[in-house]
Short mmCIF file of C-alpha atoms in Angstrom, two decimals:
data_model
loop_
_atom_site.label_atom_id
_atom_site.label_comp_id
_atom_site.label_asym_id
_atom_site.label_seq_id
_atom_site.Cartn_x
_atom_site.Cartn_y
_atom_site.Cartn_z
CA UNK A 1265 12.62 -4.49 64.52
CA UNK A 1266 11.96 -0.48 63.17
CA UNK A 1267 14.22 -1.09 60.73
CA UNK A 1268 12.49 -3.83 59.17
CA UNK A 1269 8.91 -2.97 59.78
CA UNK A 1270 9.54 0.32 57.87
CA UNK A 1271 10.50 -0.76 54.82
CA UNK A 1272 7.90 -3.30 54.43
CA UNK A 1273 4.95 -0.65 55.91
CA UNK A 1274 6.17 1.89 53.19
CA UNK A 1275 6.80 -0.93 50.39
CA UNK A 1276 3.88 -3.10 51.08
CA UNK A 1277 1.97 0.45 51.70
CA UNK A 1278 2.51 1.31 48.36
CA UNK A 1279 1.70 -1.36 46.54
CA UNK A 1280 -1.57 -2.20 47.63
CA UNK A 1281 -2.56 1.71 47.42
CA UNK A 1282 -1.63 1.79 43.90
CA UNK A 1283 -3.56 -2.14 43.09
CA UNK A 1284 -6.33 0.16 44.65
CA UNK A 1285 -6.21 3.06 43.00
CA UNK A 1286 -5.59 1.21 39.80
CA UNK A 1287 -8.17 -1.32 40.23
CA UNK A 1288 -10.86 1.65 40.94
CA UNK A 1289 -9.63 4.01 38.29
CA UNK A 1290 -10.03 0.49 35.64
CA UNK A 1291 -13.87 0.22 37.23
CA UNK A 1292 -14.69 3.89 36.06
CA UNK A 1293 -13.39 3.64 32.81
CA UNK A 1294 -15.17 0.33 31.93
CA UNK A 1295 -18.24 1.43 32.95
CA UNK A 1296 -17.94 4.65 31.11
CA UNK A 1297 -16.96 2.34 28.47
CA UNK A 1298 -20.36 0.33 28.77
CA UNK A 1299 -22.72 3.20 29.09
CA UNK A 1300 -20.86 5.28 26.12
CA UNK A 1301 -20.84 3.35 23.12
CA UNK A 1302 -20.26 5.89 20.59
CA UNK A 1303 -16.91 6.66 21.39
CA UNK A 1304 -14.29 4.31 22.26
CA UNK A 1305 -12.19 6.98 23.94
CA UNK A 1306 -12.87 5.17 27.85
CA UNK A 1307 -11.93 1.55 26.22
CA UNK A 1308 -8.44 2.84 24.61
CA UNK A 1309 -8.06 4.41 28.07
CA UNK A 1310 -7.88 1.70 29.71
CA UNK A 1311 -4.82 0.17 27.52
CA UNK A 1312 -2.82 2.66 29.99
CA UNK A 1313 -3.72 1.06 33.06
CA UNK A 1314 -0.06 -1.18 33.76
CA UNK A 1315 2.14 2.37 32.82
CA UNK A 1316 -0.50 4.11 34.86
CA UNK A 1317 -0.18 1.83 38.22
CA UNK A 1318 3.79 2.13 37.69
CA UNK A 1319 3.34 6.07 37.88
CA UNK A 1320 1.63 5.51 40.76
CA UNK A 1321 3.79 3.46 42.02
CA UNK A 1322 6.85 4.50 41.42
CA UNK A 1323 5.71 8.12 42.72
CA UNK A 1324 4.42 6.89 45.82
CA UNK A 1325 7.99 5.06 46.79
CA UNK A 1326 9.97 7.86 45.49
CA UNK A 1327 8.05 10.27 47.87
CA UNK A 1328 8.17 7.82 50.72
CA UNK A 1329 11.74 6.84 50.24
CA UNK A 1330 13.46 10.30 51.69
CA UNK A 1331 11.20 10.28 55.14
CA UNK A 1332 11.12 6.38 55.49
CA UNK A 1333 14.91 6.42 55.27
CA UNK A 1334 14.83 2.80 54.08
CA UNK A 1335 18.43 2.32 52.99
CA UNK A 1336 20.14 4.99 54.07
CA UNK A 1337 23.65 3.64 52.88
CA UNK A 1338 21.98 3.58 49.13
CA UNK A 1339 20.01 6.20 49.30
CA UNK A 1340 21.02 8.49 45.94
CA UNK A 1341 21.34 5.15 44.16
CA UNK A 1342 17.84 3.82 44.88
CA UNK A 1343 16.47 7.12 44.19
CA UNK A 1344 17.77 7.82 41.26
CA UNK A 1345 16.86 4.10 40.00
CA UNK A 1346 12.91 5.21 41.30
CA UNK A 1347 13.05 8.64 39.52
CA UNK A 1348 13.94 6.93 36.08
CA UNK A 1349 11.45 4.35 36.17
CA UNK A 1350 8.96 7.52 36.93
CA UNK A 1351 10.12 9.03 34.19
CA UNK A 1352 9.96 6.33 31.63
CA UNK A 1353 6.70 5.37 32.87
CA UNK A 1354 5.03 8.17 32.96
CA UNK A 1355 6.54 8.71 29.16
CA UNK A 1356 4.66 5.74 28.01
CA UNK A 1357 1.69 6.70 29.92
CA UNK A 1358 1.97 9.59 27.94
CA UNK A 1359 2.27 7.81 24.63
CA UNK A 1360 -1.13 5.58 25.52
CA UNK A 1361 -3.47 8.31 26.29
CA UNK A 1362 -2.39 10.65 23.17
CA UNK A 1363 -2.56 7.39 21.10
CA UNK A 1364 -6.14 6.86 22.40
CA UNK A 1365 -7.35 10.36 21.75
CA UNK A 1366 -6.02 10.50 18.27
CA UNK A 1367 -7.52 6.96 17.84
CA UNK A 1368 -10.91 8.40 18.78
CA UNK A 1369 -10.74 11.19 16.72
CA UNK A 1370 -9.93 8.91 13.70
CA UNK A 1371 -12.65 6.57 14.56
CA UNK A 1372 -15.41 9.29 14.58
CA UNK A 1373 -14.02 10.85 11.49
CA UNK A 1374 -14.16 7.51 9.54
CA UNK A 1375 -17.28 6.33 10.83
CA UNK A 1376 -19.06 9.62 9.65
CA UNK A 1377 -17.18 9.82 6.47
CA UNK A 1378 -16.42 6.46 5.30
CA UNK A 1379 -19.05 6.19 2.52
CA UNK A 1380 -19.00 9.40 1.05
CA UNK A 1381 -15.44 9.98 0.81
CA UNK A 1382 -12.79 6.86 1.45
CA UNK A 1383 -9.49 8.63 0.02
CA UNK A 1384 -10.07 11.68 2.23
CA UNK A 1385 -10.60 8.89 5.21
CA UNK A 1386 -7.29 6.53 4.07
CA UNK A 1387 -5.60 10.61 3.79
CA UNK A 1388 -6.04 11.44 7.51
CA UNK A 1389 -5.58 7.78 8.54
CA UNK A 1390 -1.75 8.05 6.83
CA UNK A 1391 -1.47 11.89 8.49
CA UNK A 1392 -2.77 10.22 12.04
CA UNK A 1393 -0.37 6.88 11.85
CA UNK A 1394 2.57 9.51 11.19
CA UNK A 1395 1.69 12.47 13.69
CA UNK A 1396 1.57 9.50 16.27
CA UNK A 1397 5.27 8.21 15.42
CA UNK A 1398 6.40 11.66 16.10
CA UNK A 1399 4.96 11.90 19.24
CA UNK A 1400 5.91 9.11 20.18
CA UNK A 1401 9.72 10.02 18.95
CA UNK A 1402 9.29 13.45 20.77
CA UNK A 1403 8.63 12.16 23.80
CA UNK A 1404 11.00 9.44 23.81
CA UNK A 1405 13.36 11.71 22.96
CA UNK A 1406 12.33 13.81 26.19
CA UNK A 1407 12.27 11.31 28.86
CA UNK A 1408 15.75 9.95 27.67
CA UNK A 1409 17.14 13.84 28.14
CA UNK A 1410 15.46 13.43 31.61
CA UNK A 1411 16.37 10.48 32.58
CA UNK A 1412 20.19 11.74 31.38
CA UNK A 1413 19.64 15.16 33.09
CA UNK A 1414 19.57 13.19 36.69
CA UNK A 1415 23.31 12.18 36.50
CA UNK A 1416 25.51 14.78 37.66
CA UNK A 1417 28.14 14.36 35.09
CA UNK A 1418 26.17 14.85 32.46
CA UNK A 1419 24.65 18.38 33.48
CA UNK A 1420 28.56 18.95 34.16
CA UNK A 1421 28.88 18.18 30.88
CA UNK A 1422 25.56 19.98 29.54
CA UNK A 1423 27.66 23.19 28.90
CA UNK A 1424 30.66 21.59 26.86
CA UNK A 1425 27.73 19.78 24.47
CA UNK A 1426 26.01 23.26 23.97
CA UNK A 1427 28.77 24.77 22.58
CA UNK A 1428 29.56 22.13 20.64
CA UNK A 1429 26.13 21.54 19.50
CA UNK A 1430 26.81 23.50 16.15
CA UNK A 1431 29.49 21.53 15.03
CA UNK A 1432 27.39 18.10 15.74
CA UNK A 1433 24.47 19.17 14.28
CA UNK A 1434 26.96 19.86 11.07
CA UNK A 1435 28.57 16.71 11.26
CA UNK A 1436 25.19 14.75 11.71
CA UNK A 1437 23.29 16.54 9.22
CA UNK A 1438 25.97 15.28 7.08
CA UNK A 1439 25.99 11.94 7.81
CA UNK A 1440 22.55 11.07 7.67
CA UNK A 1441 21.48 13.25 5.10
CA UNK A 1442 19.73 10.40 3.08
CA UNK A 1443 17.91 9.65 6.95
CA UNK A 1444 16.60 13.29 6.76
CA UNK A 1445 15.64 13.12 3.35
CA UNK A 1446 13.74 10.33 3.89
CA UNK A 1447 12.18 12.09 7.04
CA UNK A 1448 11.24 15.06 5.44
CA UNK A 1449 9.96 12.87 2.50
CA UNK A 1450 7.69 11.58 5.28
CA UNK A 1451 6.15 14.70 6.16
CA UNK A 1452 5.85 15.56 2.30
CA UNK A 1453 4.01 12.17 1.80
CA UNK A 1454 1.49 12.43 4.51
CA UNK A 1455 0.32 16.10 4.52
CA UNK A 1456 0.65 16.30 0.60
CA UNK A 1457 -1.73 13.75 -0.40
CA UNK A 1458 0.83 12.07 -2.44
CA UNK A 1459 -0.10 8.92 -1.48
CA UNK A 1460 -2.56 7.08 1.21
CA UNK A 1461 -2.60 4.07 3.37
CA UNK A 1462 -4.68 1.61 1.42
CA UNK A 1463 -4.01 3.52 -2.02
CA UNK A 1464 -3.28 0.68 -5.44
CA UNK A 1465 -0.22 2.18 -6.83
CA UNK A 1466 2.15 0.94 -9.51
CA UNK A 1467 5.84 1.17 -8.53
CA UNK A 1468 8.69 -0.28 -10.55
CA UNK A 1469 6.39 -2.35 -13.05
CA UNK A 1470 4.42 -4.17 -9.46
CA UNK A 1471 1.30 -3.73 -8.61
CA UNK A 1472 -0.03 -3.29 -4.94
CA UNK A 1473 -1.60 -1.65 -2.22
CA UNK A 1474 0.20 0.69 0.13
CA UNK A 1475 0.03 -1.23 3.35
CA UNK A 1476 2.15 0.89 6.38
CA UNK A 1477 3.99 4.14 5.70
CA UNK A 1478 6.54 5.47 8.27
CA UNK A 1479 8.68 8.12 7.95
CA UNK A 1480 11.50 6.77 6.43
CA UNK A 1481 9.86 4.00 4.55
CA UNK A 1482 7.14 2.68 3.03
CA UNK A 1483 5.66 -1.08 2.24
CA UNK A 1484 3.42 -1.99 -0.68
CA UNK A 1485 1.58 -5.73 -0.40
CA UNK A 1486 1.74 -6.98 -3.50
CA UNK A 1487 -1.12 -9.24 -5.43
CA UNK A 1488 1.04 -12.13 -4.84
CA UNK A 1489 1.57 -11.31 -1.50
CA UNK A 1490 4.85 -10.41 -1.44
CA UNK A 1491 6.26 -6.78 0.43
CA UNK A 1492 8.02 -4.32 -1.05
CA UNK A 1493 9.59 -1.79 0.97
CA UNK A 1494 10.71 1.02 -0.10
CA UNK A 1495 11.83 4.55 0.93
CA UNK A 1496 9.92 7.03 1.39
CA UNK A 1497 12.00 9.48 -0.93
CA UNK A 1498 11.59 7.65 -3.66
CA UNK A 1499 7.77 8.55 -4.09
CA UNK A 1500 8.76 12.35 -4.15
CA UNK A 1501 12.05 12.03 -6.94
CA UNK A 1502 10.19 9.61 -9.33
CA UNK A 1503 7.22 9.13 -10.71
CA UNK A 1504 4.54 6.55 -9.97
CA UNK A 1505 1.39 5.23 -10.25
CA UNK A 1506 -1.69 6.16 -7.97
CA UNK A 1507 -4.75 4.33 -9.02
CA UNK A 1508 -6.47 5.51 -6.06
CA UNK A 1509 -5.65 8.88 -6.82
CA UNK A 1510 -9.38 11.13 -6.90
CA UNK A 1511 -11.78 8.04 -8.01
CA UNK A 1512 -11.37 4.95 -7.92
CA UNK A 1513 -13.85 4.31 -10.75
CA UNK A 1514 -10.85 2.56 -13.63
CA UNK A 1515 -11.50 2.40 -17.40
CA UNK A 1516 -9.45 -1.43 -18.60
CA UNK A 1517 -8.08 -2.33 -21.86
CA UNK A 1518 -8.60 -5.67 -23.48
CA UNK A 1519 -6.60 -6.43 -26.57
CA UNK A 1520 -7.30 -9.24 -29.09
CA UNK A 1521 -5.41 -10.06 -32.57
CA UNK A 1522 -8.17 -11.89 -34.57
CA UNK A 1523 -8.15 -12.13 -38.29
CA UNK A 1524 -9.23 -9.24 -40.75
CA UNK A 1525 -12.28 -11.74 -41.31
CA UNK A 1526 -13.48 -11.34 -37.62
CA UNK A 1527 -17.02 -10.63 -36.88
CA UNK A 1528 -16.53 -7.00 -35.17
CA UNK A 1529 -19.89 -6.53 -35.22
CA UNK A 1530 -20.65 -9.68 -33.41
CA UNK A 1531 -17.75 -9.20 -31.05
CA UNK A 1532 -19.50 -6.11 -29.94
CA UNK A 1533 -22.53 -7.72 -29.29
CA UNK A 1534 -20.86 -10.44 -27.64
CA UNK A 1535 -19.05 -7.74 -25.39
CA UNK A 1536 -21.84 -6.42 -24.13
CA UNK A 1537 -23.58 -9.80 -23.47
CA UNK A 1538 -20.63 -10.45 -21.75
CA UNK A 1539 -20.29 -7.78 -19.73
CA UNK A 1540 -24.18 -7.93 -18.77
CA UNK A 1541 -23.53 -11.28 -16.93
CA UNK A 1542 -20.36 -10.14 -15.23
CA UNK A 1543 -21.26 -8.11 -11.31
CA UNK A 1544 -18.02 -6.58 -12.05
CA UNK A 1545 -19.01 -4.37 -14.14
CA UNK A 1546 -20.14 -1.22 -13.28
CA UNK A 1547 -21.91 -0.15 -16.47
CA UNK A 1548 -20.79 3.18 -17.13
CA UNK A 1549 -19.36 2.22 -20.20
CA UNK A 1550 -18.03 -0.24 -22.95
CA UNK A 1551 -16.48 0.04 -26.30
CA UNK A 1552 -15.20 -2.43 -29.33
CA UNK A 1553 -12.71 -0.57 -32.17
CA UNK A 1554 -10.23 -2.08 -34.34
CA UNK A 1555 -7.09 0.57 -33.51
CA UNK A 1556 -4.51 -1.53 -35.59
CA UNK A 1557 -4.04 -3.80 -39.06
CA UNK A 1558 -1.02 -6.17 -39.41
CA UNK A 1559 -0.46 -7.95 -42.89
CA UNK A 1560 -1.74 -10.85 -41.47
CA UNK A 1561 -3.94 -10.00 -38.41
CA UNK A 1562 -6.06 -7.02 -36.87
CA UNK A 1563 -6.04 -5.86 -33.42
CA UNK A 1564 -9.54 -5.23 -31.43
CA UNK A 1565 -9.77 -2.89 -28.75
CA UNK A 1566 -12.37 -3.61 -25.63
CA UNK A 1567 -12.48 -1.17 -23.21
CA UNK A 1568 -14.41 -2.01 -20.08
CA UNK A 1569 -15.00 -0.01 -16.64
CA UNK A 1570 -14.98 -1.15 -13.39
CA UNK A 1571 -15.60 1.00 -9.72
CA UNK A 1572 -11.95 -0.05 -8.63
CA UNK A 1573 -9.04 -1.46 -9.45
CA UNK A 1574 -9.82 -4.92 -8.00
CA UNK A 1575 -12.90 -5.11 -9.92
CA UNK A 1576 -11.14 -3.87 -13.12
CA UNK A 1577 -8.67 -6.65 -13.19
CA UNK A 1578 -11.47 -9.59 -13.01
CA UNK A 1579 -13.63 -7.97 -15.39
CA UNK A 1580 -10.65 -7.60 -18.32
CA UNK A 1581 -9.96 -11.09 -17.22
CA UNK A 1582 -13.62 -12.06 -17.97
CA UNK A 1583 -13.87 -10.41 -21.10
CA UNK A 1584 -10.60 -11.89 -22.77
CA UNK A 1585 -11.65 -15.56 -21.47
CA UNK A 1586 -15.15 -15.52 -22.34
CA UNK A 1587 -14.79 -13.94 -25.93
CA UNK A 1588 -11.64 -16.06 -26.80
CA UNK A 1589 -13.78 -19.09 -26.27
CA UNK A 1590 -16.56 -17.75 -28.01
CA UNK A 1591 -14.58 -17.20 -31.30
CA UNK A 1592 -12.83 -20.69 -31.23
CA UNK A 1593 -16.28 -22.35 -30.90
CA UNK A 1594 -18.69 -20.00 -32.88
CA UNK A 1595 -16.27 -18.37 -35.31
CA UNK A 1596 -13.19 -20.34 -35.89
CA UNK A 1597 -11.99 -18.86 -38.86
CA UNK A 1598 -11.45 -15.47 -36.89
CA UNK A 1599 -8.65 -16.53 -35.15
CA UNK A 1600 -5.23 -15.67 -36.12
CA UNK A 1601 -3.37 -18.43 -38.59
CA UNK A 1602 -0.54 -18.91 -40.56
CA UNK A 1603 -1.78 -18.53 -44.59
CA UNK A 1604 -0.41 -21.25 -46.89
CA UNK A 1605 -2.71 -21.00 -50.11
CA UNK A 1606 -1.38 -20.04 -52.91
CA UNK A 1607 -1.31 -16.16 -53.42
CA UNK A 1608 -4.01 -14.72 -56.25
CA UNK A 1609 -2.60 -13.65 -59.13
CA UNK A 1610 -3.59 -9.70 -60.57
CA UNK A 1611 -5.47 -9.52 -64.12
CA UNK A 1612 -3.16 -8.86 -66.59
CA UNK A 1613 -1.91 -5.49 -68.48
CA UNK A 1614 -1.21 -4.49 -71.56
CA UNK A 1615 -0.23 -8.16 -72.91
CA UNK A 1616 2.07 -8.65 -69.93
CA UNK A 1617 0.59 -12.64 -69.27
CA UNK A 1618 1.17 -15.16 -71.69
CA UNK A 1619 -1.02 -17.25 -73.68
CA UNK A 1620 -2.10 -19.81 -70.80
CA UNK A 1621 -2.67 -16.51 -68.14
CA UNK A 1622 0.87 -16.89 -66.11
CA UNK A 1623 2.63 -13.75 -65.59
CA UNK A 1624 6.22 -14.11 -66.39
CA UNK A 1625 9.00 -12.74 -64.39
CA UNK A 1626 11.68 -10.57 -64.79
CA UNK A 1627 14.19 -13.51 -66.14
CA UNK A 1628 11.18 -14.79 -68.40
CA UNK A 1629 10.09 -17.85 -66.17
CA UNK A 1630 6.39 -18.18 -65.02
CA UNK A 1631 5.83 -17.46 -61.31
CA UNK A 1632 4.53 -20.34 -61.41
CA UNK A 1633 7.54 -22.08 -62.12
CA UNK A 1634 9.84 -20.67 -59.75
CA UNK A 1635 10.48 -22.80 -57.37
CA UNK A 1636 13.08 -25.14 -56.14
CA UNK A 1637 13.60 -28.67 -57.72
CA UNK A 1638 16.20 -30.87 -59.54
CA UNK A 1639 19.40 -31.09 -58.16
CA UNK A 1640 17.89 -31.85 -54.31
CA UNK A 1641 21.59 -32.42 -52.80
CA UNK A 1642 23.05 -29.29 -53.88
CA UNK A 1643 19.83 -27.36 -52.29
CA UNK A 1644 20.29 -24.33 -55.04
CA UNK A 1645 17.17 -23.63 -57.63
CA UNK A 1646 17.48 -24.89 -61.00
CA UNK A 1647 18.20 -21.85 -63.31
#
């Protein structure tokens, strides 16, 4: 009868004290929670709570376990089962409550900085997302050397992998060199203020937002909604686009090709009527130039400013719409066409024209008269 009432006394025993101190230790935090609202450090806390009752837990049966002699046939086998779920508990009890403080600290930082500076704030929001992931890695990395460390063949074998250590680390460094490239890329990225979480960047001719960077990769969301990931080294060997880079204030282009007749004075005009009605717009700045002649058509030049590169993109989008419309219903004859009227002859010189006004040509046949009839079948000019 002992031998069954003591393993349920120190089982049972253990479980209700840790639903207890669990269950209290929840209570405190959410009312700190409630009565501090300025800081969601007590509400993260509490995100802990199920690795937190297995520390408990599992502590309270591994001390218990020795002096309650529950199974003494299994004894090193049932320990050693208790002292790695300790261990990787406590690990990820670890993991919460740094991920909570860091959270906090974030939180404060961005609520008091959020308006006056958001690329500093999207800056130490990429630094915090990475310093986290190598925590977390670190003490993974820690509680699975533990957790090793408690079989006796491996701290047999601890000696035997130190001195071999040197030639691993050779051989591994080797192997995943492009892995610690990337890695080190990581570090370069977030604490180089290459690029931010939440930065519009141009990579590879597509246009997106940098959505989660990692240390060995990062993703961009696209405009059409597509991912892109990419790694990490590839923003420190080639160049890119950051268009959230300092300001995000963005100066667009709008190109039209419009012929030499246009109205550019009235395009202006229009321009800024246009740009008046669009919220858009900023109003910093606009400007109308012709930067280019063709032998048939002229190009005009808008430029237009925006406070981001969201807001860029729908005004140029605006502007080319509205004025294209404008010219095919108020000024028709400005838009580009293919000229079929006969060309304008030059005055003449020096008795070059004949007696009716046509200049001859070079093989003594009006200009006028150069042109391809007669024989229809054979399709070659009449000479």
């Amino acid at each position: 009868m002992e031998n069954l009432l003591r393993p349920l006394i120190v089982v049972g025993g253990s479980v209700v004290l840790t639903l207890v101190i669990g269950w209290a230790t929840d209570f405190l935090l959410r009312k700190a929670d409630e009565r501090h609202h300025e800081t969601p450090l007590w509400g993260l806390l509490r995100r802990g709570r199920i690795p937190y009752m297995l520390v408990l837990c599992a502590a309270l049966l591994r001390g218990s376990y020795d002096e309650a002699q529950l199974l003494p046939s299994r004894d090193e086998g049932v320990g050693r089962v208790l002292t790695l779920v300790l261990i990787g508990s406590a690990a990820w009890l670890v993991i919460r409550i740094a991920a909570a403080i860091v959270e906090t600290s974030y939180s404060r930082y961005a609520s008091a900085r959020a308006h006056r500076d958001p690329a500093r704030v999207r800056r130490v929001r990429t630094q915090v997302t990475l310093i986290m992931r190598v925590v977390s890695a670190i003490v993974g990395v820690v509680a699975s050397a533990s957790m090793l460390l408690t079989f006796p063949a491996f701290r047999a074998a601890g000696a035997s992998l130190l001195a071999s250590a040197g030639i691993l680390g050779i051989v591994a460094g080797v192997a995943a060199q492009s892995t610690l490239s990337n890695m080190f890329a990581g570090f370069q990225i977030a604490f180089g203020d290459m690029v931010r979480m939440g930065d519009t960047v141009v990579v590879d001719g597509e246009w997106g937002t940098v959505e989660e960077i990692t240390l060995t990769y990062l993703t961009v969301h696209t405009w059409d909604e597509r991912r892109i990931t990419m790694p990490v080294s590839y923003f420190t060997s080639k160049p890119f686009e950051n268009w959230s880079r300092g300001t995000p204030q963005m100066t667009g282009i709008v190109f039209w090709h419009v012929d030499h007749s246009a109205p550019v004075g009235a395009m202006r005009e229009k321009l800024r009527d246009i740009l008046r009605e669009c919220p858009a717009w900023d109003g910093r700045a606009y400007n109308l130039s012709v930067t280019d002649s063709t032998p048939s058509t002229m190009q005009v030049r808008a430029l237009v400013t925006a406070k981001d590169a969201d807001d860029i993109w729908t005004v140029r989008v605006a502007v080319r719409e509205q004025m294209l419309g404008w010219l095919a219903d108020e000024h028709p004859y400005a838009l580009p066409r293919v000229n079929t009227a006969d060309a304008i002859l030059p005055p003449s010189h020096n008795g070059n024209a004949n007696g009716n006004g046509h200049r001859p040509s070079q093989d003594g046949v009006p200009a006028q008269q150069r042109r391809y009839h007669g024989n229809h079948n054979s399709g070659r000019p009449e000479r």
